[in-house]
Amino acid sequence: MKHNFLRWSAMAIVAAALAACGTPSGTRHSATGATLAQQAAQPQVSRQALGQGLYEVAYSPRQNAVFVAASGGFGEGADAPRILRLNPDTLAVQAEIKLERKGFGVVLDDEADRLYVGNTSDAAITVIDTAANQVIGVVQLAEKISGTGPDGKVQERYPHNFREMVIDKANHRLYAPGLWFKDSALYVVDTRKLALETVIPGFGFVATGITLDARRNALYVSNLQGQLYTVDTRTLAIRDKAEVQGDQLLNLALDSKRNRVLAIDQGMDRIDGMRKKLGGLDYQNRGNGNQVVVIDPADGSVLHSIPTGEGPVALLLDEQRDRLYVTNRGSGTVTVYDSSRYALLHSMALPAHPNSLSLDPKTGAVYASVKNGSDDPKGSKESVARIQF
């Protein structure tokens, strides 16, 4: 699915901020010329074209299946929104679960046989029973308000859009950052009642990333003005806010073995301009982007900076094997690192734009959704790739 970034509609602007609906351009720095250390074992990559508008993927050990959000297309004859259930070895479609609203982000509670699907532009979450392959509920997070849009005009819109989610099994909650330009918020869903529990304001300009440290009762939320928030999951109070030496903290992952938070620092010029125009921020850039920053969550200090390809989006940590995977939409690659030494091991081409990642913890297989590029035929199918070392 492609959006015109020059059109100042709310959805197009949010898409630009997320770098999830188009090709990154104008990045401040590229690691293309970096010397690559080659891993001895070469990856085996298989790939299957599946449908229009593929976004996040989730692997279920319990069901031994891969689930991918297919938001569908636009216009007559376009694919309808659905969740595709895939064979994890062949990537063949085993089932299609129809959605009434377009789905983008997914998060899995495998023990409960539930897949939560983020309806980004509808301020809702669709809940799926993965054993029965059917929708069992929809949680409406917000109602439309009359507010100023990105074009400066008053319009009917939802107060926030939604992207990443995380499950807190111990507290029976799902957390979803609601992003906007002036004041993002954290939405908290009671997963037993399938109802909104509360909304916590105060997360700055375009809150995007989220990860949970259940052992420390800490939820980490990042935004695109270089801030990392720590929320106490017992009280739902913001415990701390750190200024990080990184500007566009898009996606997060927790390294629980080392008590570190890993964050994509994307580095899109377009987002730099949006901070002032839409967020009203007088912001000075702290870095060059196109990197993963390794953060000490105690004080927000950056312990390491890992150069990536151009336009990094998603990161996936395989703690058992000390491997870190990063999708680089701009360069059309997935890069693989030793997460104990932060050394580059491999870079593989997955054109046009690799997007989201998921892991089979038993085999180490990694699944990646791959977006089409501007040169691909309109309405053509996007794909999922399986990477196995």
Short mmCIF file of N, CA, C and O in Angstrom, two decimals, residues 165-270:
data_model
loop_
_atom_site.label_atom_id
_atom_site.label_comp_id
_atom_site.label_asym_id
_atom_site.label_seq_id
_atom_site.Cartn_x
_atom_site.Cartn_y
_atom_site.Cartn_z
N MET A 165 2.00 -2.71 19.78
CA MET A 165 1.29 -3.14 20.99
C MET A 165 2.18 -4.14 21.72
O MET A 165 3.07 -4.75 21.13
N VAL A 166 1.90 -4.32 23.02
CA VAL A 166 2.61 -5.32 23.79
C VAL A 166 1.65 -5.91 24.82
O VAL A 166 0.75 -5.22 25.32
N ILE A 167 1.83 -7.21 25.12
CA ILE A 167 0.98 -7.92 26.08
C ILE A 167 1.69 -8.01 27.43
O ILE A 167 2.88 -8.32 27.50
N ASP A 168 0.96 -7.74 28.50
CA ASP A 168 1.43 -7.91 29.88
C ASP A 168 0.58 -9.01 30.50
O ASP A 168 -0.50 -8.75 31.04
N LYS A 169 1.06 -10.25 30.43
CA LYS A 169 0.26 -11.39 30.87
C LYS A 169 0.01 -11.37 32.37
O LYS A 169 -1.08 -11.72 32.83
N ALA A 170 1.01 -10.95 33.14
CA ALA A 170 0.88 -10.98 34.60
C ALA A 170 -0.24 -10.06 35.08
O ALA A 170 -0.94 -10.37 36.04
N ASN A 171 -0.40 -8.93 34.40
CA ASN A 171 -1.41 -7.96 34.81
C ASN A 171 -2.65 -7.97 33.92
O ASN A 171 -3.50 -7.09 34.05
N HIS A 172 -2.73 -8.93 33.00
CA HIS A 172 -3.89 -9.08 32.12
C HIS A 172 -4.19 -7.79 31.38
O HIS A 172 -5.31 -7.30 31.35
N ARG A 173 -3.12 -7.28 30.75
CA ARG A 173 -3.27 -6.01 30.04
C ARG A 173 -2.61 -6.06 28.67
O ARG A 173 -1.69 -6.84 28.43
N LEU A 174 -3.09 -5.20 27.80
CA LEU A 174 -2.44 -4.89 26.54
C LEU A 174 -2.18 -3.39 26.51
O LEU A 174 -3.06 -2.60 26.87
N TYR A 175 -0.97 -3.01 26.10
CA TYR A 175 -0.60 -1.60 26.03
C TYR A 175 -0.41 -1.19 24.57
O TYR A 175 0.22 -1.92 23.79
N ALA A 176 -0.94 -0.03 24.21
CA ALA A 176 -0.83 0.47 22.84
C ALA A 176 -0.58 1.97 22.87
O ALA A 176 -1.46 2.73 23.29
N PRO A 177 0.60 2.42 22.45
CA PRO A 177 0.82 3.86 22.35
C PRO A 177 -0.11 4.47 21.30
O PRO A 177 -0.23 3.96 20.18
N GLY A 178 -0.80 5.54 21.69
CA GLY A 178 -1.61 6.30 20.75
C GLY A 178 -0.81 7.51 20.32
O GLY A 178 -0.46 8.36 21.13
N LEU A 179 -0.49 7.57 19.05
CA LEU A 179 0.43 8.62 18.60
C LEU A 179 -0.32 9.81 18.01
O LEU A 179 -1.35 9.67 17.35
N TRP A 180 0.21 10.97 18.30
CA TRP A 180 -0.22 12.20 17.63
C TRP A 180 0.93 13.19 17.75
O TRP A 180 1.97 12.92 18.37
N PHE A 181 0.76 14.36 17.17
CA PHE A 181 1.88 15.29 17.03
C PHE A 181 2.10 16.17 18.25
O PHE A 181 3.22 16.55 18.55
N LYS A 182 1.04 16.49 18.96
CA LYS A 182 1.17 17.37 20.13
C LYS A 182 1.33 16.59 21.42
O LYS A 182 2.14 16.93 22.26
N ASP A 183 0.52 15.56 21.61
CA ASP A 183 0.57 14.82 22.86
C ASP A 183 0.12 13.39 22.64
O ASP A 183 -1.08 13.11 22.57
N SER A 184 1.05 12.50 22.53
CA SER A 184 0.72 11.08 22.43
C SER A 184 0.27 10.56 23.79
O SER A 184 0.47 11.22 24.82
N ALA A 185 -0.33 9.39 23.80
CA ALA A 185 -0.86 8.80 25.04
C ALA A 185 -0.65 7.30 25.01
O ALA A 185 -0.37 6.71 23.96
N LEU A 186 -0.78 6.68 26.17
CA LEU A 186 -0.70 5.23 26.28
C LEU A 186 -2.08 4.69 26.63
O LEU A 186 -2.66 5.06 27.66
N TYR A 187 -2.59 3.81 25.77
CA TYR A 187 -3.89 3.18 25.99
C TYR A 187 -3.68 1.82 26.65
O TYR A 187 -2.83 1.04 26.20
N VAL A 188 -4.46 1.55 27.69
CA VAL A 188 -4.33 0.32 28.46
C VAL A 188 -5.64 -0.47 28.35
O VAL A 188 -6.71 0.05 28.71
N VAL A 189 -5.55 -1.71 27.86
CA VAL A 189 -6.71 -2.55 27.64
C VAL A 189 -6.71 -3.70 28.65
O VAL A 189 -5.68 -4.35 28.86
N ASP A 190 -7.85 -3.95 29.28
CA ASP A 190 -8.04 -5.10 30.15
C ASP A 190 -8.34 -6.30 29.25
O ASP A 190 -9.38 -6.34 28.58
N THR A 191 -7.42 -7.28 29.20
CA THR A 191 -7.58 -8.39 28.28
C THR A 191 -8.59 -9.43 28.77
O THR A 191 -9.01 -10.30 28.00
N ARG A 192 -8.98 -9.38 30.03
CA ARG A 192 -10.04 -10.28 30.50
C ARG A 192 -11.42 -9.76 30.11
O ARG A 192 -12.30 -10.54 29.71
N LYS A 193 -11.61 -8.47 30.23
CA LYS A 193 -12.89 -7.87 29.89
C LYS A 193 -12.96 -7.44 28.43
O LYS A 193 -14.04 -7.11 27.94
N LEU A 194 -11.80 -7.41 27.75
CA LEU A 194 -11.70 -6.88 26.39
C LEU A 194 -12.33 -5.48 26.34
O LEU A 194 -13.23 -5.18 25.53
N ALA A 195 -11.81 -4.64 27.22
CA ALA A 195 -12.33 -3.27 27.34
C ALA A 195 -11.19 -2.33 27.69
O ALA A 195 -10.20 -2.74 28.32
N LEU A 196 -11.34 -1.08 27.32
CA LEU A 196 -10.34 -0.06 27.65
C LEU A 196 -10.35 0.18 29.16
O LEU A 196 -11.40 0.43 29.75
N GLU A 197 -9.17 0.09 29.77
CA GLU A 197 -9.06 0.32 31.21
C GLU A 197 -8.77 1.78 31.52
O GLU A 197 -9.43 2.39 32.38
N THR A 198 -7.80 2.36 30.83
CA THR A 198 -7.45 3.76 31.09
C THR A 198 -6.60 4.29 29.95
O THR A 198 -6.08 3.52 29.12
N VAL A 199 -6.46 5.61 29.90
CA VAL A 199 -5.58 6.28 28.94
C VAL A 199 -4.65 7.19 29.72
O VAL A 199 -5.10 8.01 30.52
N ILE A 200 -3.35 7.04 29.50
CA ILE A 200 -2.34 7.82 30.21
C ILE A 200 -1.74 8.83 29.24
O ILE A 200 -1.12 8.45 28.25
N PRO A 201 -1.91 10.12 29.49
CA PRO A 201 -1.37 11.13 28.57
C PRO A 201 0.09 11.43 28.84
O PRO A 201 0.69 10.93 29.80
N GLY A 202 0.69 12.27 27.96
CA GLY A 202 2.00 12.84 28.25
C GLY A 202 3.19 12.13 27.64
O GLY A 202 4.27 12.11 28.24
N PHE A 203 3.05 11.58 26.40
CA PHE A 203 4.14 10.84 25.79
C PHE A 203 4.75 11.55 24.58
O PHE A 203 5.43 10.92 23.77
N GLY A 204 4.52 12.83 24.46
CA GLY A 204 5.26 13.65 23.52
C GLY A 204 4.88 13.47 22.06
O GLY A 204 3.78 13.05 21.71
N PHE A 205 5.83 13.79 21.19
CA PHE A 205 5.64 13.84 19.74
C PHE A 205 5.74 12.43 19.14
O PHE A 205 6.80 11.82 19.14
N VAL A 206 4.62 11.93 18.68
CA VAL A 206 4.54 10.68 17.93
C VAL A 206 5.19 9.51 18.68
O VAL A 206 6.30 9.07 18.37
N ALA A 207 4.51 9.02 19.71
CA ALA A 207 4.98 7.84 20.45
C ALA A 207 4.84 6.62 19.56
O ALA A 207 3.77 6.36 19.02
N THR A 208 5.92 5.87 19.43
CA THR A 208 5.95 4.79 18.43
C THR A 208 6.34 3.44 19.00
O THR A 208 5.67 2.44 18.78
N GLY A 209 7.46 3.36 19.72
CA GLY A 209 7.99 2.08 20.16
C GLY A 209 7.52 1.69 21.54
O GLY A 209 7.20 2.55 22.38
N ILE A 210 7.49 0.37 21.80
CA ILE A 210 7.09 -0.11 23.13
C ILE A 210 7.69 -1.48 23.36
O ILE A 210 7.77 -2.31 22.44
N THR A 211 8.14 -1.74 24.59
CA THR A 211 8.60 -3.06 24.99
C THR A 211 8.43 -3.20 26.49
O THR A 211 8.38 -2.20 27.22
N LEU A 212 8.32 -4.45 26.96
CA LEU A 212 7.98 -4.72 28.36
C LEU A 212 9.10 -5.51 29.02
O LEU A 212 9.59 -6.49 28.46
N ASP A 213 9.47 -5.09 30.24
CA ASP A 213 10.33 -5.87 31.11
C ASP A 213 9.47 -6.32 32.28
O ASP A 213 9.33 -5.60 33.28
N ALA A 214 8.86 -7.50 32.15
CA ALA A 214 7.91 -7.97 33.16
C ALA A 214 8.59 -8.21 34.50
O ALA A 214 7.97 -8.00 35.56
N ARG A 215 9.84 -8.64 34.50
CA ARG A 215 10.53 -8.93 35.76
C ARG A 215 10.74 -7.67 36.59
O ARG A 215 10.75 -7.73 37.82
N ARG A 216 10.91 -6.55 35.94
CA ARG A 216 11.16 -5.29 36.65
C ARG A 216 9.92 -4.40 36.69
O ARG A 216 10.02 -3.24 37.07
N ASN A 217 8.78 -4.94 36.28
CA ASN A 217 7.53 -4.16 36.28
C ASN A 217 7.70 -2.85 35.53
O ASN A 217 7.18 -1.81 35.95
N ALA A 218 8.42 -2.91 34.41
CA ALA A 218 8.73 -1.70 33.66
C ALA A 218 8.26 -1.83 32.22
O ALA A 218 8.56 -2.82 31.53
N LEU A 219 7.52 -0.84 31.77
CA LEU A 219 7.10 -0.73 30.38
C LEU A 219 7.82 0.47 29.78
O LEU A 219 7.79 1.56 30.34
N TYR A 220 8.48 0.26 28.64
CA TYR A 220 9.24 1.33 27.99
C TYR A 220 8.51 1.78 26.74
O TYR A 220 8.08 0.97 25.92
N VAL A 221 8.37 3.10 26.60
CA VAL A 221 7.69 3.70 25.45
C VAL A 221 8.60 4.79 24.88
O VAL A 221 9.13 5.62 25.63
N SER A 222 8.80 4.78 23.56
CA SER A 222 9.66 5.77 22.92
C SER A 222 8.85 6.66 21.99
O SER A 222 7.72 6.35 21.62
N ASN A 223 9.46 7.78 21.61
CA ASN A 223 8.82 8.67 20.65
C ASN A 223 9.83 9.20 19.63
O ASN A 223 11.01 8.84 19.67
N LEU A 224 9.35 10.06 18.73
CA LEU A 224 10.20 10.57 17.66
C LEU A 224 10.82 11.92 18.00
O LEU A 224 11.21 12.68 17.11
N GLN A 225 10.96 12.21 19.31
CA GLN A 225 11.76 13.34 19.75
C GLN A 225 12.82 12.87 20.74
O GLN A 225 13.24 13.61 21.62
N GLY A 226 13.27 11.63 20.56
CA GLY A 226 14.41 11.11 21.31
C GLY A 226 14.17 10.88 22.78
O GLY A 226 15.11 10.95 23.57
N GLN A 227 12.95 10.53 23.16
CA GLN A 227 12.64 10.31 24.57
C GLN A 227 12.23 8.86 24.84
O GLN A 227 11.57 8.24 24.00
N LEU A 228 12.65 8.36 26.00
CA LEU A 228 12.28 7.02 26.44
C LEU A 228 11.59 7.14 27.80
O LEU A 228 12.19 7.61 28.77
N TYR A 229 10.34 6.70 27.86
CA TYR A 229 9.55 6.75 29.09
C TYR A 229 9.55 5.37 29.75
O TYR A 229 9.51 4.35 29.06
N THR A 230 9.57 5.38 31.08
CA THR A 230 9.41 4.15 31.86
C THR A 230 8.12 4.24 32.65
O THR A 230 7.94 5.18 33.44
N VAL A 231 7.23 3.28 32.41
CA VAL A 231 5.94 3.22 33.11
C VAL A 231 5.97 2.05 34.08
O VAL A 231 6.37 0.94 33.72
N ASP A 232 5.56 2.29 35.33
CA ASP A 232 5.45 1.24 36.32
C ASP A 232 4.17 0.46 36.05
O ASP A 232 3.07 1.01 36.12
N THR A 233 4.29 -0.83 35.73
CA THR A 233 3.11 -1.61 35.36
C THR A 233 2.23 -1.97 36.56
O THR A 233 1.11 -2.46 36.38
N ARG A 234 2.73 -1.73 37.78
CA ARG A 234 1.90 -1.98 38.95
C ARG A 234 0.96 -0.80 39.21
O ARG A 234 -0.20 -0.98 39.60
N THR A 235 1.46 0.41 39.01
CA THR A 235 0.68 1.61 39.32
C THR A 235 0.19 2.34 38.08
O THR A 235 -0.64 3.24 38.19
N LEU A 236 0.75 2.01 36.92
CA LEU A 236 0.48 2.70 35.66
C LEU A 236 0.89 4.17 35.71
O LEU A 236 0.34 5.01 34.98
N ALA A 237 1.86 4.48 36.54
CA ALA A 237 2.41 5.83 36.61
C ALA A 237 3.70 5.90 35.80
O ALA A 237 4.46 4.93 35.74
N ILE A 238 3.93 7.06 35.18
CA ILE A 238 5.20 7.27 34.49
C ILE A 238 6.29 7.43 35.54
O ILE A 238 6.29 8.36 36.33
N ARG A 239 7.21 6.48 35.55
CA ARG A 239 8.27 6.46 36.55
C ARG A 239 9.43 7.37 36.19
O ARG A 239 10.08 7.96 37.04
N ASP A 240 9.71 7.49 34.87
CA ASP A 240 10.88 8.26 34.45
C ASP A 240 10.73 8.65 32.99
O ASP A 240 10.00 7.99 32.23
N LYS A 241 11.42 9.70 32.60
CA LYS A 241 11.53 10.11 31.20
C LYS A 241 12.98 10.48 30.93
O LYS A 241 13.54 11.34 31.60
N ALA A 242 13.61 9.80 29.96
CA ALA A 242 15.02 10.02 29.66
C ALA A 242 15.17 10.64 28.29
O ALA A 242 14.45 10.29 27.35
N GLU A 243 16.11 11.57 28.16
CA GLU A 243 16.50 12.14 26.87
C GLU A 243 17.63 11.28 26.32
O GLU A 243 18.70 11.18 26.92
N VAL A 244 17.40 10.67 25.17
CA VAL A 244 18.33 9.72 24.58
C VAL A 244 19.09 10.36 23.44
O VAL A 244 18.54 11.19 22.71
N GLN A 245 20.36 9.99 23.27
CA GLN A 245 21.15 10.50 22.15
C GLN A 245 20.78 9.74 20.88
O GLN A 245 21.57 9.02 20.27
N GLY A 246 19.55 9.93 20.49
CA GLY A 246 18.96 9.39 19.28
C GLY A 246 17.68 10.15 19.04
O GLY A 246 17.03 10.60 19.99
N ASP A 247 17.29 10.34 17.79
CA ASP A 247 16.22 11.28 17.48
C ASP A 247 14.88 10.63 17.17
O ASP A 247 13.84 11.15 17.53
N GLN A 248 14.90 9.52 16.47
CA GLN A 248 13.66 8.92 15.98
C GLN A 248 13.58 7.47 16.47
O GLN A 248 13.88 6.53 15.74
N LEU A 249 13.20 7.32 17.73
CA LEU A 249 13.20 6.01 18.38
C LEU A 249 11.93 5.26 17.97
O LEU A 249 10.93 5.27 18.67
N LEU A 250 12.01 4.60 16.83
CA LEU A 250 10.83 4.07 16.16
C LEU A 250 10.32 2.78 16.79
O LEU A 250 9.16 2.67 17.16
N ASN A 251 11.17 1.75 16.88
CA ASN A 251 10.79 0.46 17.44
C ASN A 251 11.76 0.08 18.54
O ASN A 251 12.94 0.43 18.48
N LEU A 252 11.28 -0.70 19.52
CA LEU A 252 12.09 -1.10 20.67
C LEU A 252 12.13 -2.61 20.80
O LEU A 252 11.22 -3.32 20.37
N ALA A 253 13.20 -3.10 21.44
CA ALA A 253 13.30 -4.50 21.86
C ALA A 253 14.03 -4.53 23.19
O ALA A 253 14.91 -3.70 23.45
N LEU A 254 13.69 -5.51 24.02
CA LEU A 254 14.32 -5.65 25.32
C LEU A 254 15.37 -6.76 25.28
O LEU A 254 15.08 -7.88 24.84
N ASP A 255 16.58 -6.45 25.73
CA ASP A 255 17.62 -7.45 25.96
C ASP A 255 17.60 -7.74 27.45
O ASP A 255 18.24 -7.06 28.25
N SER A 256 16.82 -8.77 27.84
CA SER A 256 16.63 -9.03 29.26
C SER A 256 17.88 -9.58 29.92
O SER A 256 18.10 -9.40 31.13
N LYS A 257 18.74 -10.27 29.15
CA LYS A 257 19.97 -10.81 29.73
C LYS A 257 20.91 -9.71 30.18
O LYS A 257 21.61 -9.85 31.18
N ARG A 258 20.92 -8.59 29.47
CA ARG A 258 21.86 -7.51 29.76
C ARG A 258 21.17 -6.28 30.34
O ARG A 258 21.82 -5.27 30.58
N ASN A 259 19.84 -6.36 30.52
CA ASN A 259 19.05 -5.23 31.01
C ASN A 259 19.31 -3.99 30.17
O ASN A 259 19.69 -2.93 30.67
N ARG A 260 19.08 -4.13 28.88
CA ARG A 260 19.25 -3.03 27.94
C ARG A 260 18.03 -2.94 27.03
O ARG A 260 17.39 -3.95 26.75
N VAL A 261 17.76 -1.73 26.59
CA VAL A 261 16.71 -1.50 25.61
C VAL A 261 17.37 -1.16 24.29
O VAL A 261 18.23 -0.26 24.23
N LEU A 262 16.99 -1.86 23.23
CA LEU A 262 17.50 -1.59 21.90
C LEU A 262 16.44 -0.79 21.14
O LEU A 262 15.25 -1.13 21.19
N ALA A 263 16.87 0.25 20.44
CA ALA A 263 15.92 1.12 19.75
C ALA A 263 16.40 1.44 18.35
O ALA A 263 17.58 1.78 18.15
N ILE A 264 15.50 1.33 17.39
CA ILE A 264 15.77 1.84 16.05
C ILE A 264 15.81 3.36 16.12
O ILE A 264 14.90 3.99 16.67
N ASP A 265 16.86 3.97 15.58
CA ASP A 265 16.93 5.42 15.39
C ASP A 265 16.95 5.65 13.89
O ASP A 265 17.98 5.50 13.24
N GLN A 266 15.80 6.02 13.34
CA GLN A 266 15.60 5.89 11.90
C GLN A 266 16.36 6.92 11.07
O GLN A 266 17.04 6.58 10.13
N GLY A 267 16.21 8.20 11.36
CA GLY A 267 16.96 9.22 10.64
C GLY A 267 16.33 9.71 9.36
O GLY A 267 17.02 9.87 8.34
N MET A 268 15.02 9.98 9.37
CA MET A 268 14.35 10.51 8.17
C MET A 268 14.26 12.03 8.24
O MET A 268 13.75 12.60 9.21
N ASP A 269 14.74 12.70 7.20
CA ASP A 269 14.66 14.16 7.14
C ASP A 269 13.22 14.64 7.25
O ASP A 269 12.94 15.69 7.83
N ARG A 270 12.30 13.88 6.67
CA ARG A 270 10.89 14.27 6.66
C ARG A 270 10.36 14.41 8.09
O ARG A 270 9.61 15.34 8.39
#
